[in-house]
Every structure is written in structure tokens, then in C-alpha cells.
mmCIF file of C-alpha atoms and ligand atoms in Angstrom:
data_model
loop_
_atom_site.group_PDB
_atom_site.id
_atom_site.type_symbol
_atom_site.label_atom_id
_atom_site.label_comp_id
_atom_site.label_asym_id
_atom_site.label_seq_id
_atom_site.Cartn_x
_atom_site.Cartn_y
_atom_site.Cartn_z
ATOM 1 C CA UNK A 4 -62.541 -249.813 -56.294
ATOM 2 C CA UNK A 5 -60.260 -252.560 -57.335
ATOM 3 C CA UNK A 6 -57.155 -251.230 -59.227
ATOM 4 C CA UNK A 7 -55.184 -252.849 -62.036
ATOM 5 C CA UNK A 8 -51.583 -253.707 -62.003
ATOM 6 C CA UNK A 9 -49.131 -255.738 -64.149
ATOM 7 C CA UNK A 10 -45.880 -257.444 -63.088
ATOM 8 C CA UNK A 11 -42.519 -256.534 -64.427
ATOM 9 C CA UNK A 12 -39.561 -258.924 -63.718
ATOM 10 C CA UNK A 13 -35.890 -257.841 -63.793
ATOM 11 C CA UNK A 14 -34.730 -261.240 -62.522
ATOM 12 C CA UNK A 15 -32.800 -263.183 -65.046
ATOM 13 C CA UNK A 16 -32.788 -266.356 -62.815
ATOM 14 C CA UNK A 17 -36.659 -266.321 -62.917
ATOM 15 C CA UNK A 18 -36.759 -266.487 -66.637
ATOM 16 C CA UNK A 19 -39.831 -268.456 -67.767
ATOM 17 C CA UNK A 20 -41.637 -267.499 -64.530
ATOM 18 C CA UNK A 21 -45.197 -265.898 -64.275
ATOM 19 C CA UNK A 22 -44.280 -262.360 -65.114
ATOM 20 C CA UNK A 23 -45.840 -260.200 -67.815
ATOM 21 C CA UNK A 24 -43.131 -257.826 -68.726
ATOM 22 C CA UNK A 25 -39.445 -258.516 -68.569
ATOM 23 C CA UNK A 26 -36.096 -256.739 -68.416
ATOM 24 C CA UNK A 27 -36.749 -253.201 -69.540
ATOM 25 C CA UNK A 28 -38.494 -251.273 -66.780
ATOM 26 C CA UNK A 29 -38.882 -247.966 -68.691
ATOM 27 C CA UNK A 30 -40.496 -249.796 -71.719
ATOM 28 C CA UNK A 31 -42.729 -251.715 -69.379
ATOM 29 C CA UNK A 32 -43.947 -248.598 -67.705
ATOM 30 C CA UNK A 33 -44.770 -247.016 -71.015
ATOM 31 C CA UNK A 34 -46.673 -250.005 -72.145
ATOM 32 C CA UNK A 35 -48.630 -250.326 -68.887
ATOM 33 C CA UNK A 36 -49.722 -246.816 -69.062
ATOM 34 C CA UNK A 37 -50.616 -247.248 -72.721
ATOM 35 C CA UNK A 38 -53.054 -249.921 -71.890
ATOM 36 C CA UNK A 39 -54.534 -248.047 -68.920
ATOM 37 C CA UNK A 40 -53.008 -249.956 -66.006
ATOM 38 C CA UNK A 41 -52.937 -248.118 -62.590
ATOM 39 C CA UNK A 42 -49.836 -249.741 -61.261
ATOM 40 C CA UNK A 43 -46.901 -252.089 -61.711
ATOM 41 C CA UNK A 44 -45.747 -254.754 -59.440
ATOM 42 C CA UNK A 45 -41.923 -255.066 -59.493
ATOM 43 C CA UNK A 46 -39.976 -258.351 -59.130
ATOM 44 C CA UNK A 47 -36.402 -257.111 -58.735
ATOM 45 C CA UNK A 48 -33.066 -258.881 -57.930
ATOM 46 C CA UNK A 49 -32.676 -256.773 -54.832
ATOM 47 C CA UNK A 50 -33.167 -253.377 -53.307
ATOM 48 C CA UNK A 51 -30.267 -251.926 -55.181
ATOM 49 C CA UNK A 52 -31.258 -253.236 -58.521
ATOM 50 C CA UNK A 53 -33.275 -250.062 -59.621
ATOM 51 C CA UNK A 54 -32.274 -246.586 -58.413
ATOM 52 C CA UNK A 55 -35.103 -245.147 -56.339
ATOM 53 C CA UNK A 56 -34.881 -241.930 -58.293
ATOM 54 C CA UNK A 57 -35.242 -243.570 -61.629
ATOM 55 C CA UNK A 58 -38.316 -245.594 -60.417
ATOM 56 C CA UNK A 59 -39.757 -242.441 -58.949
ATOM 57 C CA UNK A 60 -39.265 -240.675 -62.310
ATOM 58 C CA UNK A 61 -40.773 -243.445 -64.324
ATOM 59 C CA UNK A 62 -43.827 -243.823 -62.070
ATOM 60 C CA UNK A 63 -44.345 -240.053 -62.252
ATOM 61 C CA UNK A 64 -43.756 -239.744 -65.939
ATOM 62 C CA UNK A 65 -46.464 -242.472 -66.587
ATOM 63 C CA UNK A 66 -48.792 -241.726 -63.740
ATOM 64 C CA UNK A 67 -48.384 -245.184 -62.316
ATOM 65 C CA UNK A 68 -48.305 -246.522 -58.736
ATOM 66 C CA UNK A 69 -46.074 -249.197 -57.333
ATOM 67 C CA UNK A 70 -48.566 -251.925 -56.390
ATOM 68 C CA UNK A 71 -46.207 -254.303 -54.578
ATOM 69 C CA UNK A 72 -42.566 -255.580 -54.646
ATOM 70 C CA UNK A 73 -41.681 -259.221 -54.736
ATOM 71 C CA UNK A 74 -38.921 -260.737 -52.610
ATOM 72 C CA UNK A 75 -38.633 -264.022 -54.238
ATOM 73 C CA UNK A 76 -35.200 -263.164 -55.726
ATOM 74 C CA UNK A 77 -33.852 -263.803 -52.195
ATOM 75 C CA UNK A 78 -34.674 -267.499 -52.968
ATOM 76 C CA UNK A 79 -33.992 -267.760 -56.690
ATOM 77 C CA UNK A 80 -30.735 -265.866 -56.736
ATOM 78 C CA UNK A 81 -29.352 -266.276 -53.125
ATOM 79 C CA UNK A 82 -31.026 -269.552 -52.037
ATOM 80 C CA UNK A 83 -32.501 -267.879 -48.913
ATOM 81 C CA UNK A 84 -35.463 -268.957 -46.858
ATOM 82 C CA UNK A 85 -37.226 -267.654 -43.862
ATOM 83 C CA UNK A 86 -37.659 -271.285 -42.546
ATOM 84 C CA UNK A 87 -34.164 -272.506 -43.423
ATOM 85 C CA UNK A 88 -32.580 -274.886 -40.759
ATOM 86 C CA UNK A 89 -29.675 -272.451 -40.567
ATOM 87 C CA UNK A 90 -30.129 -269.456 -38.123
ATOM 88 C CA UNK A 91 -27.605 -267.339 -40.055
ATOM 89 C CA UNK A 92 -29.483 -268.182 -43.345
ATOM 90 C CA UNK A 93 -32.882 -267.294 -41.767
ATOM 91 C CA UNK A 94 -31.338 -263.993 -40.583
ATOM 92 C CA UNK A 95 -30.096 -263.218 -43.967
ATOM 93 C CA UNK A 96 -33.400 -263.960 -45.474
ATOM 94 C CA UNK A 97 -35.153 -261.450 -43.135
ATOM 95 C CA UNK A 98 -32.466 -258.877 -43.945
ATOM 96 C CA UNK A 99 -33.151 -259.268 -47.705
ATOM 97 C CA UNK A 100 -36.873 -258.833 -47.187
ATOM 98 C CA UNK A 101 -36.237 -255.808 -44.835
ATOM 99 C CA UNK A 102 -34.388 -254.166 -47.555
ATOM 100 C CA UNK A 103 -37.130 -254.788 -50.026
ATOM 101 C CA UNK A 104 -39.831 -253.491 -47.522
ATOM 102 C CA UNK A 105 -37.671 -250.340 -47.167
ATOM 103 C CA UNK A 106 -37.334 -250.051 -50.935
ATOM 104 C CA UNK A 107 -41.154 -250.546 -51.579
ATOM 105 C CA UNK A 108 -42.224 -248.672 -48.482
ATOM 106 C CA UNK A 109 -41.053 -245.299 -49.848
ATOM 107 C CA UNK A 110 -43.358 -245.771 -52.725
ATOM 108 C CA UNK A 111 -46.271 -246.982 -50.604
ATOM 109 C CA UNK A 112 -45.887 -250.566 -51.851
ATOM 110 C CA UNK A 113 -45.864 -253.586 -49.680
ATOM 111 C CA UNK A 114 -43.404 -256.419 -49.943
ATOM 112 C CA UNK A 115 -44.659 -259.890 -50.769
ATOM 113 C CA UNK A 116 -43.551 -263.224 -49.025
ATOM 114 C CA UNK A 117 -44.056 -265.928 -51.608
ATOM 115 C CA UNK A 118 -41.262 -268.359 -52.236
ATOM 116 C CA UNK A 119 -39.138 -266.797 -49.437
ATOM 117 C CA UNK A 120 -41.430 -268.716 -46.958
ATOM 118 C CA UNK A 121 -39.472 -271.849 -47.890
ATOM 119 C CA UNK A 122 -40.703 -275.292 -46.690
ATOM 120 C CA UNK A 123 -40.186 -277.904 -43.997
ATOM 121 C CA UNK A 124 -37.936 -280.952 -44.678
ATOM 122 C CA UNK A 125 -35.456 -283.260 -43.458
ATOM 123 C CA UNK A 126 -33.604 -280.574 -41.283
ATOM 124 C CA UNK A 127 -36.645 -278.663 -40.206
ATOM 125 C CA UNK A 128 -39.923 -280.284 -38.864
ATOM 126 C CA UNK A 129 -43.325 -278.862 -39.789
ATOM 127 C CA UNK A 130 -43.736 -277.354 -36.269
ATOM 128 C CA UNK A 131 -40.341 -275.778 -36.351
ATOM 129 C CA UNK A 132 -40.926 -274.367 -39.892
ATOM 130 C CA UNK A 133 -44.270 -272.824 -38.807
ATOM 131 C CA UNK A 134 -42.634 -271.390 -35.773
ATOM 132 C CA UNK A 135 -39.880 -269.736 -37.904
ATOM 133 C CA UNK A 136 -42.496 -268.480 -40.380
ATOM 134 C CA UNK A 137 -44.479 -266.864 -37.695
ATOM 135 C CA UNK A 138 -41.567 -265.318 -36.063
ATOM 136 C CA UNK A 139 -40.438 -263.958 -39.370
ATOM 137 C CA UNK A 140 -43.880 -262.598 -40.232
ATOM 138 C CA UNK A 141 -44.125 -260.872 -36.910
ATOM 139 C CA UNK A 142 -40.668 -259.236 -37.272
ATOM 140 C CA UNK A 143 -41.185 -258.281 -40.976
ATOM 141 C CA UNK A 144 -44.823 -257.059 -40.342
ATOM 142 C CA UNK A 145 -43.486 -254.738 -37.612
ATOM 143 C CA UNK A 146 -40.736 -253.555 -39.842
ATOM 144 C CA UNK A 147 -43.350 -252.546 -42.427
ATOM 145 C CA UNK A 148 -45.323 -250.396 -39.968
ATOM 146 C CA UNK A 149 -42.765 -247.640 -40.413
ATOM 147 C CA UNK A 150 -44.234 -247.256 -43.888
ATOM 148 C CA UNK A 151 -47.843 -247.592 -42.727
ATOM 149 C CA UNK A 152 -48.043 -250.631 -45.225
ATOM 150 C CA UNK A 153 -48.860 -254.252 -44.356
ATOM 151 C CA UNK A 154 -46.652 -257.194 -45.122
ATOM 152 C CA UNK A 155 -48.200 -259.517 -47.766
ATOM 153 C CA UNK A 156 -47.905 -263.219 -47.117
ATOM 154 C CA UNK A 157 -48.869 -265.444 -50.104
ATOM 155 C CA UNK A 158 -50.063 -269.131 -49.561
ATOM 156 C CA UNK A 159 -48.620 -271.120 -52.554
ATOM 157 C CA UNK A 160 -49.698 -274.429 -54.086
ATOM 158 C CA UNK A 161 -48.356 -277.768 -52.755
ATOM 159 C CA UNK A 162 -45.562 -277.943 -55.453
ATOM 160 C CA UNK A 163 -44.011 -274.725 -54.190
ATOM 161 C CA UNK A 164 -44.363 -274.953 -50.392
ATOM 162 C CA UNK A 165 -45.590 -277.473 -47.692
ATOM 163 C CA UNK A 166 -46.397 -274.689 -45.207
ATOM 164 C CA UNK A 167 -49.698 -273.020 -46.101
ATOM 165 C CA UNK A 168 -51.515 -273.818 -49.262
ATOM 166 C CA UNK A 169 -55.045 -272.638 -48.574
ATOM 167 C CA UNK A 170 -56.655 -269.303 -47.766
ATOM 168 C CA UNK A 171 -58.596 -270.679 -44.881
ATOM 169 C CA UNK A 172 -55.148 -271.718 -43.260
ATOM 170 C CA UNK A 173 -53.658 -268.485 -44.098
ATOM 171 C CA UNK A 174 -56.496 -266.701 -42.488
ATOM 172 C CA UNK A 175 -56.077 -268.774 -39.396
ATOM 173 C CA UNK A 176 -52.361 -267.893 -39.423
ATOM 174 C CA UNK A 177 -53.139 -264.141 -39.576
ATOM 175 C CA UNK A 178 -55.788 -264.653 -36.912
ATOM 176 C CA UNK A 179 -53.168 -266.302 -34.682
ATOM 177 C CA UNK A 180 -50.753 -263.307 -35.110
ATOM 178 C CA UNK A 181 -53.419 -260.846 -34.625
ATOM 179 C CA UNK A 182 -54.387 -257.593 -36.448
ATOM 180 C CA UNK A 183 -51.483 -255.707 -34.882
ATOM 181 C CA UNK A 184 -48.977 -258.083 -36.569
ATOM 182 C CA UNK A 185 -49.717 -256.055 -39.784
ATOM 183 C CA UNK A 186 -49.718 -259.188 -41.966
ATOM 184 C CA UNK A 187 -52.328 -259.549 -44.897
ATOM 185 C CA UNK A 188 -52.850 -262.510 -47.432
ATOM 186 C CA UNK A 189 -52.251 -262.591 -51.083
ATOM 187 C CA UNK A 190 -54.913 -264.411 -53.011
ATOM 188 C CA UNK A 191 -53.170 -265.754 -56.174
ATOM 189 C CA UNK A 192 -55.966 -267.264 -58.306
ATOM 190 C CA UNK A 193 -53.598 -269.734 -59.894
ATOM 191 C CA UNK A 194 -52.408 -271.310 -56.641
ATOM 192 C CA UNK A 195 -56.029 -271.260 -55.374
ATOM 193 C CA UNK A 196 -57.177 -273.096 -58.472
ATOM 194 C CA UNK A 197 -54.995 -275.967 -57.520
ATOM 195 C CA UNK A 198 -55.644 -275.933 -53.819
ATOM 196 C CA UNK A 199 -59.184 -274.614 -52.923
ATOM 197 C CA UNK A 200 -62.418 -276.550 -53.210
ATOM 198 C CA UNK A 201 -63.616 -273.494 -55.287
ATOM 199 C CA UNK A 202 -61.581 -270.326 -55.778
ATOM 200 C CA UNK A 203 -64.644 -268.247 -54.685
ATOM 201 C CA UNK A 204 -64.845 -270.179 -51.452
ATOM 202 C CA UNK A 205 -61.153 -269.664 -50.923
ATOM 203 C CA UNK A 206 -61.706 -265.892 -51.315
ATOM 204 C CA UNK A 207 -64.356 -266.045 -48.688
ATOM 205 C CA UNK A 208 -62.210 -267.973 -46.415
ATOM 206 C CA UNK A 209 -59.486 -265.561 -46.795
ATOM 207 C CA UNK A 210 -62.057 -262.776 -46.234
ATOM 208 C CA UNK A 211 -60.885 -259.592 -44.478
ATOM 209 C CA UNK A 212 -57.249 -260.796 -44.404
ATOM 210 C CA UNK A 213 -56.853 -260.618 -48.210
ATOM 211 C CA UNK A 214 -54.785 -257.530 -49.198
ATOM 212 C CA UNK A 215 -53.605 -258.196 -52.622
ATOM 213 C CA UNK A 216 -54.652 -260.423 -55.638
ATOM 214 C CA UNK A 217 -52.697 -262.023 -58.475
ATOM 215 C CA UNK A 218 -55.147 -261.966 -61.258
ATOM 216 C CA UNK A 219 -54.425 -264.853 -63.532
ATOM 217 C CA UNK A 220 -56.207 -267.823 -65.115
ATOM 218 C CA UNK A 221 -56.192 -271.595 -64.039
ATOM 219 C CA UNK A 222 -53.262 -272.497 -66.219
ATOM 220 C CA UNK A 223 -51.267 -269.397 -65.185
ATOM 221 C CA UNK A 224 -51.941 -267.833 -68.572
ATOM 222 C CA UNK A 225 -53.548 -264.382 -68.797
ATOM 223 C CA UNK A 226 -57.156 -264.005 -67.843
ATOM 224 C CA UNK A 227 -59.361 -265.582 -70.452
ATOM 225 C CA UNK A 228 -57.021 -268.196 -71.596
ATOM 226 C CA UNK A 229 -57.812 -270.908 -68.973
ATOM 227 C CA UNK A 230 -60.951 -272.382 -67.549
ATOM 228 C CA UNK A 231 -61.321 -270.170 -64.445
ATOM 229 C CA UNK A 232 -65.088 -269.115 -64.038
ATOM 230 C CA UNK A 233 -64.435 -265.534 -62.858
ATOM 231 C CA UNK A 234 -67.934 -264.504 -62.223
ATOM 232 C CA UNK A 235 -68.280 -266.169 -58.698
ATOM 233 C CA UNK A 236 -64.747 -265.111 -57.777
ATOM 234 C CA UNK A 237 -65.483 -261.499 -58.545
ATOM 235 C CA UNK A 238 -68.749 -261.790 -56.540
ATOM 236 C CA UNK A 239 -66.795 -263.185 -53.595
ATOM 237 C CA UNK A 240 -64.179 -260.302 -53.698
ATOM 238 C CA UNK A 241 -67.017 -257.763 -53.748
ATOM 239 C CA UNK A 242 -68.694 -259.515 -50.779
ATOM 240 C CA UNK A 243 -65.550 -259.405 -48.710
ATOM 241 C CA UNK A 244 -65.154 -255.667 -49.530
ATOM 242 C CA UNK A 245 -61.845 -256.259 -51.331
ATOM 243 C CA UNK A 246 -60.508 -252.925 -52.728
ATOM 244 C CA UNK A 247 -56.737 -253.578 -53.466
ATOM 245 C CA UNK A 248 -55.154 -254.488 -56.672
ATOM 246 C CA UNK A 249 -55.884 -257.120 -59.260
ATOM 247 C CA UNK A 250 -52.229 -257.626 -60.334
ATOM 248 C CA UNK A 251 -51.418 -259.610 -63.498
ATOM 249 C CA UNK A 252 -48.937 -262.211 -62.436
ATOM 250 C CA UNK A 253 -49.189 -264.590 -65.455
ATOM 251 C CA UNK A 254 -46.927 -265.961 -68.070
ATOM 252 C CA UNK A 255 -45.860 -263.752 -70.953
ATOM 253 C CA UNK A 256 -48.075 -265.812 -73.085
ATOM 254 C CA UNK A 257 -48.333 -265.684 -76.044
ATOM 255 C CA UNK A 258 -45.995 -262.826 -75.391
ATOM 256 C CA UNK A 259 -45.681 -259.850 -72.897
ATOM 257 C CA UNK A 260 -47.669 -257.321 -74.907
ATOM 258 C CA UNK A 261 -50.652 -259.838 -75.551
ATOM 259 C CA UNK A 262 -50.592 -261.030 -71.978
ATOM 260 C CA UNK A 263 -50.908 -257.428 -70.832
ATOM 261 C CA UNK A 264 -53.583 -256.552 -73.271
ATOM 262 C CA UNK A 265 -55.712 -259.698 -72.509
ATOM 263 C CA UNK A 266 -55.392 -259.102 -68.792
ATOM 264 C CA UNK A 267 -56.567 -255.472 -69.131
ATOM 265 C CA UNK A 268 -59.507 -256.810 -71.212
ATOM 266 C CA UNK A 269 -60.247 -259.239 -68.308
ATOM 267 C CA UNK A 270 -59.885 -256.572 -65.758
ATOM 268 C CA UNK A 271 -62.391 -254.239 -67.545
ATOM 269 C CA UNK A 272 -64.850 -257.038 -68.115
ATOM 270 C CA UNK A 273 -64.790 -258.105 -64.382
ATOM 271 C CA UNK A 274 -63.938 -255.022 -62.514
ATOM 272 C CA UNK A 275 -64.501 -252.206 -64.857
HETATM 273 C C1 LIG B 29 -44.923 -267.837 -56.754
HETATM 274 O O1 LIG B 29 -45.520 -268.937 -57.335
HETATM 275 C C2 LIG B 29 -45.743 -266.650 -56.830
HETATM 276 O O2 LIG B 29 -47.040 -266.816 -57.006
HETATM 277 C C3 LIG B 29 -45.146 -265.377 -56.587
HETATM 278 O O3 LIG B 29 -46.242 -264.389 -56.357
HETATM 279 C C4 LIG B 29 -44.449 -265.399 -55.287
HETATM 280 O O4 LIG B 29 -43.020 -265.037 -55.540
HETATM 281 MN MN1 LIG B 30 -48.395 -265.106 -56.966
#
């Protein structure tokens, strides 16, 4: 059974980014429950941003799960990257992610490596960057084992990373690390719309490695407001036996409430 989730951002520096609810966690939890969501996905400034007791209380009050926690604040606030040319910065990046793994882990939620993967460039060759990325994923996947949760790695479109853009390459990376590395893939339907031959083929290429889905339309607006043909994608997700979250990571377009409502309508149509 694929479950529904909606993103909540508390990161001021990410304003305008693809998150449905903003700023007010308590209000977002109330609204998510009101629409029938199973979970929220939290994008927070860091592991100390929301008191764990407060989050636990809100989740319990509204009968919600924590689907996953983002780690991108390490990049957007602190400029950290797991593939930086500086060893000390790579170490700080890993430290930031480990704190987020520890935070989410207590709620049974995985941490997501998206923009924290960084990119290769003048100081770091493509081979070096891939080496750093693999080392980091192995270390962080190992760290996540303490919570019996996998680490989620997200291939991004070419404008956000030059490391891994397609599900097939992500699957090859996971394959090279092995099952024991405890790393799964995030299939973000927006990035895939840019990079894959067809999004459904991308889902099949990711196959058993896909552990999380960002459920969004072609233009990063809520499901139903772009040109994505969801039928074949949903078919492919069923074929690979996916049973994680369909998490609304979309622009708050036309506003947060409508984006959340439209995504739930799409979720019920495609997975209900
Ligand atoms: C970034 O574009 C993205 O899709 C997020 O899920 C990662 O931080
Ligand atoms: Mn995403």
C-alpha cells in the first residue's frame, strides 16, 4: 500500500522552493490530517530546529507518521557538500547529515541526501566526486542502520547536480555499494521528467532500489497541474512492488492549501 505524505519546510533560506506547507509545523500537521494524509516529510534548518517532544506530540495528536527528513539545509544554510574539495567541509557535511539521521531515526524516518550530494567542478574531478559520494553514502547508510532505516539518495536533474541524474545510474550506484550499504533511491518525478527517456522507464530502471517517491507534476506544480501522464508511472510503481510514500514535494501553487488538496486528489485517483 503506497502511503501519502506532504512536505513541510521550516527553512527560510529555501523560500520559493518545492515545499507545500511552510513555517508553521503545528498548522501544517492539522491541515495534513484534515485532508487525510498519512504522513509529513520535514525540511528543517537542522536537528535542533524542532524539539523532538514537540514533534512527537504533534504527530500523535494528528495520527501522522514522519515519512522522511530532508538534509538540504546543510547546503542552503551552511554551504556544506558531501563532495566538497575540502576534507573538513566534507566531514562537517557528514556530521550534519548524521544529526538528521539521528533526529528522524527516532521517528522511524529516513534522511534524504538531495542537494547535499553537491557536484564536481574545478577543484574536484568527476572521479574524485563519485569517490567522495560513495564513501559518504556507505558511512551514512551504516549510521542509519542503528534505526533500522535506510538512507535515501536522490538523483537530481542536471541543473542541480552533475553526479547522478538518472534512476538507472542511481541503481548501478546502489548495486556497486551492495544491499548491505543500506542505501535506497528517491524517485522524484519532477527530476525524472527532465532526465529520463520516459518517467515510467526510469521507475523500472530504479526497480527494487526505489525507497521513496516525490509525487509531483512535470513543472513541479501539484499533481494534475502539469503534463505528466501518471497512468504508466503508477503501473511501473506497482510492477516494481513499491510500497513506500508518495510524498508531495511541489511548489505551494497556487497556495499551500490548494497544493495539498490537489495532491491528495491525485493520490486518491492514482493510488486510492
Ligand atoms: C531538490 O531539488 C529536491 O528534489 C529535494 O528533494 C532534495 O533536497
Ligand atoms: Mn525531491
